[in-house]
CSV table of C-alpha atoms and ligand atoms in Angstrom, one decimal:
chain,number,residue,atom,x,y,z
A,102,MET,CA,-7.3,-21.1,16.9
A,103,GLU,CA,-10.8,-21.5,14.9
A,104,PHE,CA,-10.8,-18.6,12.8
A,105,ILE,CA,-7.2,-17.8,12.3
A,106,SER,CA,-4.7,-19.8,10.3
A,107,TYR,CA,-1.0,-18.7,10.2
A,108,GLU,CA,1.7,-19.9,8.2
A,109,ALA,CA,5.3,-18.5,7.9
A,110,GLU,CA,7.6,-19.2,4.7
A,111,GLY,CA,10.9,-17.9,5.3
A,112,ASN,CA,10.5,-14.4,5.7
A,113,VAL,CA,6.8,-14.2,4.9
A,114,GLY,CA,4.0,-14.7,7.1
A,115,VAL,CA,0.5,-15.3,5.9
A,116,ILE,CA,-2.4,-15.0,8.1
A,117,THR,CA,-5.7,-16.2,6.8
A,118,ILE,CA,-9.1,-15.4,8.3
A,119,THR,CA,-11.2,-18.6,7.9
A,120,ARG,CA,-14.6,-18.1,8.9
A,121,GLU,CA,-15.6,-19.0,5.3
A,122,LYS,CA,-19.3,-20.1,6.0
A,123,ALA,CA,-20.0,-16.7,7.2
A,124,LEU,CA,-17.9,-14.8,4.6
A,125,ASN,CA,-15.1,-14.3,7.0
A,126,ALA,CA,-17.0,-11.7,8.9
A,127,LEU,CA,-15.6,-10.6,12.0
A,128,ASN,CA,-17.3,-11.6,15.3
A,129,SER,CA,-15.4,-11.0,18.5
A,130,GLN,CA,-13.5,-14.5,18.6
A,131,VAL,CA,-12.0,-13.7,15.2
A,132,LEU,CA,-10.8,-10.2,16.2
A,133,ASP,CA,-9.2,-11.8,19.7
A,134,GLU,CA,-7.7,-14.6,17.6
A,135,LEU,CA,-6.2,-12.3,15.2
A,136,ASN,CA,-4.7,-10.2,17.9
A,137,GLU,CA,-3.3,-12.8,19.6
A,138,THR,CA,-1.9,-14.1,16.2
A,139,LEU,CA,-0.4,-10.7,15.7
A,140,ASP,CA,1.2,-11.0,18.9
A,141,SER,CA,2.6,-14.4,18.3
A,142,VAL,CA,4.4,-13.6,14.8
A,143,ASP,CA,8.2,-14.1,15.1
A,144,LEU,CA,9.8,-10.7,14.3
A,145,ASP,CA,13.2,-11.7,14.2
A,146,THR,CA,12.5,-14.2,11.2
A,147,VAL,CA,9.5,-12.7,9.6
A,148,ARG,CA,9.6,-9.5,7.5
A,149,CYS,CA,6.6,-9.0,5.9
A,150,LEU,CA,3.0,-10.2,6.5
A,151,ILE,CA,0.2,-11.1,4.0
A,152,LEU,CA,-3.5,-10.9,5.3
A,153,THR,CA,-6.2,-12.7,3.3
A,154,GLY,CA,-9.3,-14.3,3.7
A,155,ALA,CA,-10.2,-17.9,3.1
A,156,GLY,CA,-12.2,-19.1,0.0
A,157,GLU,CA,-12.4,-17.4,-3.5
A,158,LYS,CA,-15.7,-15.3,-2.7
A,159,SER,CA,-14.9,-13.1,0.2
A,160,PHE,CA,-12.1,-11.3,1.8
A,161,VAL,CA,-14.1,-10.2,4.8
A,162,ALA,CA,-17.7,-9.2,4.6
A,163,GLY,CA,-17.7,-7.0,7.4
A,164,ALA,CA,-18.4,-7.0,11.1
A,165,ASP,CA,-20.5,-9.6,12.0
A,166,ILE,CA,-24.1,-8.4,11.8
A,167,GLY,CA,-25.6,-11.0,13.7
A,168,GLU,CA,-23.2,-10.6,16.9
A,169,MET,CA,-23.7,-6.6,16.4
A,170,SER,CA,-27.7,-6.7,16.2
A,171,THR,CA,-28.4,-6.9,20.0
A,172,LEU,CA,-25.6,-4.7,21.2
A,173,THR,CA,-26.4,-2.2,23.7
A,174,LYS,CA,-24.7,1.5,23.5
A,175,ALA,CA,-21.7,0.3,25.9
A,176,GLU,CA,-21.3,-3.1,24.4
A,177,GLY,CA,-21.3,-1.4,20.8
A,178,GLU,CA,-18.6,1.0,22.2
A,179,ALA,CA,-16.6,-2.0,23.5
A,180,PHE,CA,-16.9,-3.9,20.4
A,181,GLY,CA,-15.7,-0.7,18.6
A,182,LYS,CA,-12.6,-0.5,20.6
A,183,LYS,CA,-11.7,-4.2,20.3
A,184,GLY,CA,-11.8,-3.9,16.4
A,185,ASN,CA,-10.1,-0.4,16.8
A,186,ASP,CA,-7.2,-2.0,18.6
A,187,VAL,CA,-6.6,-4.9,16.7
A,188,PHE,CA,-6.7,-2.6,13.3
A,189,ARG,CA,-4.3,-0.2,15.0
A,190,LYS,CA,-2.1,-3.0,16.1
A,191,LEU,CA,-1.9,-4.1,12.1
A,192,GLU,CA,-1.7,-0.3,11.0
A,193,THR,CA,1.4,0.2,13.6
A,194,PHE,CA,3.1,-3.6,13.1
A,195,PRO,CA,6.6,-2.9,12.9
A,196,ILE,CA,6.8,-5.0,9.7
A,197,PRO,CA,4.7,-4.2,6.4
A,198,VAL,CA,1.5,-6.0,5.9
A,199,ILE,CA,-0.1,-6.5,2.6
A,200,ALA,CA,-3.9,-7.1,2.3
A,201,ALA,CA,-4.5,-9.4,-0.2
A,202,ILE,CA,-8.2,-9.1,-0.9
A,203,ASN,CA,-9.9,-12.0,-2.5
A,204,GLY,CA,-13.6,-11.0,-2.8
A,205,PHE,CA,-16.0,-8.9,-0.7
A,206,ALA,CA,-14.4,-6.3,1.3
A,207,LEU,CA,-17.1,-4.5,3.0
A,208,GLY,CA,-17.8,-2.6,6.3
A,209,GLY,CA,-15.1,-3.9,8.3
A,210,GLY,CA,-13.7,-5.6,5.7
A,211,CYS,CA,-12.8,-2.5,3.7
A,212,GLU,CA,-11.7,-1.1,7.4
A,213,ILE,CA,-9.1,-3.9,8.0
A,214,SER,CA,-7.7,-3.4,4.3
A,215,MET,CA,-7.3,0.0,4.9
A,216,SER,CA,-5.0,-0.9,8.0
A,217,CYS,CA,-2.8,-2.4,6.1
A,218,ASP,CA,0.3,-1.0,4.3
A,219,ILE,CA,-0.6,-1.8,0.7
A,220,ARG,CA,-3.8,-3.7,-0.5
A,221,ILE,CA,-3.8,-5.7,-3.9
A,222,CYS,CA,-7.0,-7.6,-4.8
A,223,SER,CA,-8.7,-10.0,-7.0
A,224,GLU,CA,-11.0,-9.2,-10.1
A,225,ASN,CA,-14.2,-10.1,-8.1
A,226,ALA,CA,-13.2,-8.0,-5.3
A,227,VAL,CA,-16.1,-5.4,-4.0
A,228,PHE,CA,-15.0,-2.7,-1.6
A,229,GLY,CA,-17.5,-0.3,0.2
A,230,GLN,CA,-18.6,1.0,3.6
A,231,PRO,CA,-22.3,0.1,3.6
A,232,GLU,CA,-23.0,1.1,7.1
A,233,VAL,CA,-25.3,3.8,6.8
A,234,GLY,CA,-27.7,1.4,5.5
A,235,LEU,CA,-27.6,-0.4,8.7
A,236,GLY,CA,-28.0,2.6,10.7
A,237,ILE,CA,-24.8,3.0,11.8
A,238,THR,CA,-21.6,4.7,10.6
A,239,PRO,CA,-18.6,2.7,9.8
A,240,GLY,CA,-17.0,1.7,13.3
A,241,PHE,CA,-13.3,0.5,12.9
A,242,GLY,CA,-11.9,3.5,11.4
A,243,GLY,CA,-13.4,3.6,7.8
A,244,THR,CA,-14.3,7.3,8.1
A,245,GLN,CA,-10.7,8.4,8.8
A,246,ARG,CA,-8.6,5.9,6.7
A,247,LEU,CA,-11.0,6.1,3.4
A,248,ALA,CA,-10.7,9.8,3.4
A,249,ARG,CA,-7.1,9.6,3.7
A,250,ILE,CA,-6.3,7.0,1.3
A,251,VAL,CA,-8.9,8.0,-1.7
A,252,GLY,CA,-9.6,11.8,-0.7
A,253,VAL,CA,-12.1,13.3,1.0
A,254,GLY,CA,-14.8,13.7,-2.0
A,255,LYS,CA,-14.7,10.1,-3.1
A,256,ALA,CA,-14.9,8.8,0.5
A,257,LYS,CA,-17.8,10.8,1.5
A,258,GLU,CA,-19.7,9.5,-1.9
A,259,MET,CA,-18.7,6.2,-0.9
A,260,ILE,CA,-19.5,6.5,2.6
A,261,TYR,CA,-22.9,8.6,2.4
A,262,GLY,CA,-24.2,6.6,-0.5
A,263,ALA,CA,-23.3,3.1,1.1
A,264,ARG,CA,-22.0,2.6,-2.7
A,265,ASN,CA,-20.0,-0.5,-3.4
A,266,ILE,CA,-17.2,-0.5,-6.1
A,267,LYS,CA,-15.8,-3.1,-8.1
A,268,ALA,CA,-11.9,-4.1,-8.2
A,269,GLU,CA,-11.3,-1.8,-11.3
A,270,GLU,CA,-12.8,1.5,-9.7
A,271,ALA,CA,-10.8,0.6,-6.8
A,272,TYR,CA,-7.8,0.5,-8.5
A,273,ARG,CA,-8.6,3.9,-10.5
A,274,ILE,CA,-9.2,5.6,-7.2
A,275,GLY,CA,-6.1,4.5,-5.5
A,276,LEU,CA,-7.8,2.2,-3.0
A,277,VAL,CA,-5.8,-1.2,-4.4
A,278,ASN,CA,-2.5,-1.1,-6.2
A,279,ASN,CA,-3.1,-3.6,-8.4
A,280,VAL,CA,-5.9,-6.2,-9.6
A,281,TYR,CA,-5.1,-9.8,-10.6
A,282,PRO,CA,-7.4,-13.0,-11.4
A,283,ILE,CA,-8.3,-14.6,-8.6
A,284,GLY,CA,-5.5,-17.8,-8.9
A,285,GLU,CA,-3.1,-15.0,-9.4
A,286,LEU,CA,-3.4,-12.9,-6.4
A,287,MET,CA,-1.4,-14.7,-3.7
A,288,PRO,CA,1.2,-15.7,-6.1
A,289,ALA,CA,1.7,-11.7,-6.6
A,290,ALA,CA,1.2,-11.1,-3.0
A,291,LYS,CA,3.8,-13.5,-2.1
A,292,LYS,CA,6.2,-12.0,-4.7
A,293,LEU,CA,5.6,-8.5,-3.6
A,294,ALA,CA,6.1,-9.7,0.2
A,295,SER,CA,9.3,-11.7,-0.8
A,296,THR,CA,10.7,-8.3,-2.5
A,297,ILE,CA,10.0,-6.6,0.6
A,298,ALA,CA,11.6,-9.2,2.8
A,299,ALA,CA,14.9,-9.0,0.7
A,300,ASN,CA,15.7,-5.5,1.8
A,301,ALA,CA,17.4,-4.0,4.4
A,302,PRO,CA,14.7,-4.9,7.2
A,303,ILE,CA,15.8,-2.1,9.6
A,304,ALA,CA,15.6,0.3,7.0
A,305,VAL,CA,12.3,-1.2,5.9
A,306,ARG,CA,10.7,-1.0,9.4
A,307,ALA,CA,12.0,2.6,9.6
A,308,CYS,CA,10.4,3.7,6.3
A,309,LYS,CA,7.2,2.2,7.5
A,310,LYS,CA,7.3,4.2,10.9
A,311,ALA,CA,8.3,7.6,8.9
A,312,ILE,CA,5.7,7.3,6.3
A,313,ASN,CA,2.7,6.7,9.1
A,314,GLU,CA,3.8,8.8,12.0
A,315,GLY,CA,5.1,11.6,9.1
A,316,LEU,CA,1.4,11.7,7.8
A,317,ASP,CA,0.0,12.5,11.2
A,318,ALA,CA,2.1,15.5,11.4
A,319,ALA,CA,3.2,18.9,10.2
A,320,MET,CA,5.5,18.9,7.8
A,321,ASP,CA,8.0,20.4,9.9
A,322,ASP,CA,7.7,17.9,12.5
A,323,ALA,CA,7.2,14.8,9.8
A,324,ILE,CA,10.7,15.9,8.4
A,325,VAL,CA,12.2,15.6,11.6
A,326,ILE,CA,10.7,12.1,12.3
A,327,GLU,CA,12.4,11.1,9.1
A,328,GLU,CA,15.8,12.5,10.2
A,329,LYS,CA,15.7,10.4,13.4
A,330,LEU,CA,15.0,7.5,11.3
A,331,PHE,CA,17.2,8.0,8.6
A,332,GLY,CA,19.8,8.5,11.7
A,333,SER,CA,18.9,5.4,13.4
A,334,CYS,CA,19.6,3.3,10.4
A,335,PHE,CA,23.6,4.2,10.6
A,336,GLU,CA,25.9,2.0,12.5
A,337,THR,CA,23.5,-0.9,11.9
A,338,GLU,CA,25.1,-4.2,9.9
A,339,ASP,CA,22.6,-3.5,7.2
A,340,GLN,CA,23.7,0.2,6.5
A,341,LYS,CA,27.2,-0.9,6.4
A,342,ALA,CA,26.8,-4.2,4.6
A,343,GLY,CA,24.4,-2.3,2.1
A,344,MET,CA,26.6,0.5,1.3
A,345,GLY,CA,29.7,-1.7,1.6
A,346,ASN,CA,28.3,-3.8,-0.9
A,347,PHE,CA,27.5,-1.1,-3.3
A,348,LEU,CA,30.9,0.5,-3.0
A,349,GLU,CA,32.6,-2.9,-3.8
A,350,LYS,CA,30.2,-3.3,-7.0
A,351,ASP,CA,28.9,-6.6,-5.3
A,352,LYS,CA,25.5,-6.8,-6.6
A,353,GLU,CA,25.0,-10.3,-5.2
A,354,LYS,CA,26.0,-9.5,-1.7
A,355,LYS,CA,23.8,-6.4,-1.8
A,356,LEU,CA,20.9,-8.5,-1.6
A,357,LYS,CA,22.1,-10.5,0.9
A,358,VAL,CA,21.2,-8.1,3.8
A,359,VAL,CA,22.2,-9.1,7.4
A,360,PRO,CA,19.9,-10.8,9.9
A,361,PHE,CA,17.5,-8.2,11.9
A,362,LYS,CA,18.8,-6.7,15.0
A,363,ASN,CA,16.0,-4.9,17.0
A,364,MET,CA,15.7,-1.3,16.5
B,1121,DAK,N1,-21.9,-10.5,9.3
B,1121,DAK,C1,-22.4,-11.6,9.6
B,1121,DAK,N2,-22.7,-12.7,8.7
B,1121,DAK,C2,-22.8,-12.4,7.5
B,1121,DAK,C3,-22.2,-11.2,7.2
B,1121,DAK,C4,-21.8,-10.3,8.0
B,1121,DAK,N3,-21.5,-8.9,7.9
B,1121,DAK,N4,-21.8,-11.3,5.6
B,1121,DAK,C5,-22.6,-12.4,5.2
B,1121,DAK,N5,-22.7,-13.3,5.9
B,1121,DAK,C6,-23.1,-14.7,6.1
B,1121,DAK,C7,-24.9,-14.5,5.7
B,1121,DAK,O1,-25.6,-14.4,6.8
B,1121,DAK,C8,-24.8,-15.9,5.2
B,1121,DAK,O2,-24.9,-16.7,5.9
B,1121,DAK,P1,-26.1,-17.9,6.0
B,1121,DAK,O3,-27.2,-17.5,6.0
B,1121,DAK,O4,-25.5,-19.0,5.1
B,1121,DAK,O5,-26.0,-18.8,7.6
B,1121,DAK,C9,-23.3,-16.3,4.4
B,1121,DAK,O6,-22.6,-15.5,5.2
B,1121,DAK,C10,-23.3,-16.1,3.1
B,1121,DAK,O7,-23.9,-14.8,2.7
B,1121,DAK,P2,-25.1,-14.3,1.8
B,1121,DAK,O8,-26.0,-15.7,1.8
B,1121,DAK,O9,-25.7,-13.0,2.1
B,1121,DAK,O10,-24.1,-14.4,0.4
B,1121,DAK,P3,-24.6,-13.6,-0.9
B,1121,DAK,O11,-23.5,-13.9,-2.0
B,1121,DAK,O12,-25.8,-13.7,-1.4
B,1121,DAK,O13,-24.2,-12.2,-0.6
B,1121,DAK,C11,-23.0,-10.5,0.4
B,1121,DAK,C12,-22.8,-11.7,-0.2
B,1121,DAK,C13,-21.6,-9.9,0.9
B,1121,DAK,C14,-23.4,-9.3,-0.6
B,1121,DAK,C15,-23.9,-10.4,1.4
B,1121,DAK,O14,-23.8,-11.3,2.5
B,1121,DAK,C16,-23.8,-9.2,2.4
B,1121,DAK,O15,-24.5,-8.2,2.2
B,1121,DAK,N6,-23.2,-9.0,3.7
B,1121,DAK,C17,-23.3,-7.9,4.6
B,1121,DAK,C18,-22.3,-7.0,4.1
B,1121,DAK,C19,-22.3,-5.9,5.1
B,1121,DAK,O16,-23.2,-5.3,5.2
B,1121,DAK,N7,-21.0,-5.6,5.4
B,1121,DAK,C20,-20.8,-4.7,6.5
B,1121,DAK,C21,-21.3,-4.9,7.8
B,1121,DAK,S1,-21.4,-3.6,9.2
B,1121,DAK,C22,-18.9,-0.6,14.9
B,1121,DAK,C23,-17.7,-1.4,14.6
B,1121,DAK,C24,-18.0,-1.9,13.4
B,1121,DAK,C25,-18.4,-1.3,12.4
B,1121,DAK,C26,-19.3,-0.5,12.8
B,1121,DAK,C27,-19.6,-0.1,13.9
B,1121,DAK,N8,-18.8,0.1,16.2
B,1121,DAK,C28,-19.1,-0.7,17.6
B,1121,DAK,C29,-18.7,1.5,16.3
B,1121,DAK,C30,-18.4,-2.2,11.2
B,1121,DAK,C31,-19.6,-2.5,10.7
B,1121,DAK,C32,-19.6,-3.2,9.3
B,1121,DAK,O17,-18.9,-3.9,9.2
């Protein structure tokens, strides 16, 4: 792989987009490599992923403007589909994905972070959907996910105005969960990932599915989605061990959840 590096440390996997010269902009090759990397994650071991960018300046400065500049309508649509397919794979990935945003998250960069479950960022992070200034719409789900995360009014203001926001504002409007000095970002991401990975993996996966699928459904249907996923946890070793340890008042054991078994 030229532009993606992947490392698993115990139960936590770290995917880094490493195209620093172009501020980690997403060209077709980056998207293909990211897709392959996601397919290669060992889901029997890894329980939480972190997605970040190389360097201290940029997470992802958007889709590659050079590559997009000469696309025909059909090629533009194909490029949009390539990105959307990878972003959707991230969003529906069986385990949680944390975006550790280390600088610019513009256009496709903001969009890829919004396909992740949780976003945290460094103090120098900048978010925005500048596409209307380039004569296009956001093309990797920005019009849909930003409105769902920060609300319709704020999303429209950012998108129509091509207005970038700094980390502090991103925190205030709920686009990120926390802001850290740059040197503390990855340790914080790893700590959060380890906390998630220490919990019962079947239950964590079921929560992700319930939240994501429930958000797209009417409440009557959403509750049924939760019921089914709640039910699916029973008779699993995680549920037996988790509840058994609580009843035995064995707090130490309670943290030692059993190995993941496919749902
Ligand atoms: N694409 C390609 N190269 C980029 C890039 C990008 N998005 N962003 C930066 N680079 C490259 C620069 O060209 C420069 O390369 P060299 O000249 O050194 O070869 C290098 O990274 C360093 O950038 P700067 O010299 O510009 O660095 P500065 O610190 O001065 O400025 C910046 C940093 C982030 C403010 C600036 O680079 C910038 O404004 N970059 C563009 C940000 C942007 O507009 N991003 C949104 C891209 S549009 C769709 C699919 C997807 C999309 C839309 C539709 N369909 C097909 C439907 C998504 C669109 C986007 O993401």
